Phi, psi and omega in degrees: 000179180271159179219158178258007179229169174243070186290118189294334183258002176293149175294155182303138179270127179261343180240149174225047182207172178253153178297137175298136182300323179297324176294318178299313179302314182297316180294312182296320180290321182287337185232036186300328177293329178293323182282326188298116178080001181255152180280136182226118175277125181258047175199152174193122179053049178173180180256112184299331184285355174276347178286118182295344180253011185307308184292330175292320178297313180301312181302313183295316181290326175296321177297333177277357177095005181290146174262110191268135175231143176220165174231137181225156175274354173088351183290333184258020179276065176289170177302316180297313180295322178300313180296316179298320179297314181297317182284346185285341183089010174300135186267334187212129182227125178255130174252115180274102182275331180081300184198159175262003177269114184301323181291314179294322177302312180296322178297315182288312188270343179079012181208145179270084187220018182301315180300320179297314181298316180297320176295321180293323177298315179296321178300314180295315179301316178298320179294317178300314180295314182300318182274358182054042183284143175280001181304130175269137180241146176218128173259132186238137171243157181270140176285097181265000184086354181247348182226121173249175184301319181296315180290328176297312179300318179296319180295321181292322180281338187295155181288336183277341179255149177297145177290109183290311188212135164246116190274148170207168181283128356288152187259165171248130172251164178223150179207168173236000174205307180238149179300139173267162174298143176294138182293144178294157181305132177087356180271167177248142174270000000 
């Protein structure tokens, strides 16, 4: 798929386009029993929110009964996109933050946008809470050898770093290798 970043550790991209909608319809219609009740990740080697038909794809696949999951780099989590994501019925959304170190973030992602991503993550979390959405959120960092889960948690709670998340149900978990338990309602990560 297409992406809005030049992420240094992503696998090489062989495609730079989106699936034709007629192809999606044909696949979904021919295999609707396969989609019904099953989890479907709608991204691979790219940023799903750059696809101009993304929300149309989600709607169609949700109508087929698919349980939709996506992963995003967080840069396109505008107020409008956050609301569309929450209203779309997506069940699980992963935000790949990479690191809380701005210099390392720029090295990894090729853009100086950590502050933007952190604000966007909070925007999405606020939208999920406001709309009382059942969407599960997860913020993920890469194990770079410089950040472990304990220091990540300390940095997020610290006064010098922006407050990434104040959890409530549904919660946001964060990890650097394996998923952590979702924080209980009202706790802070």
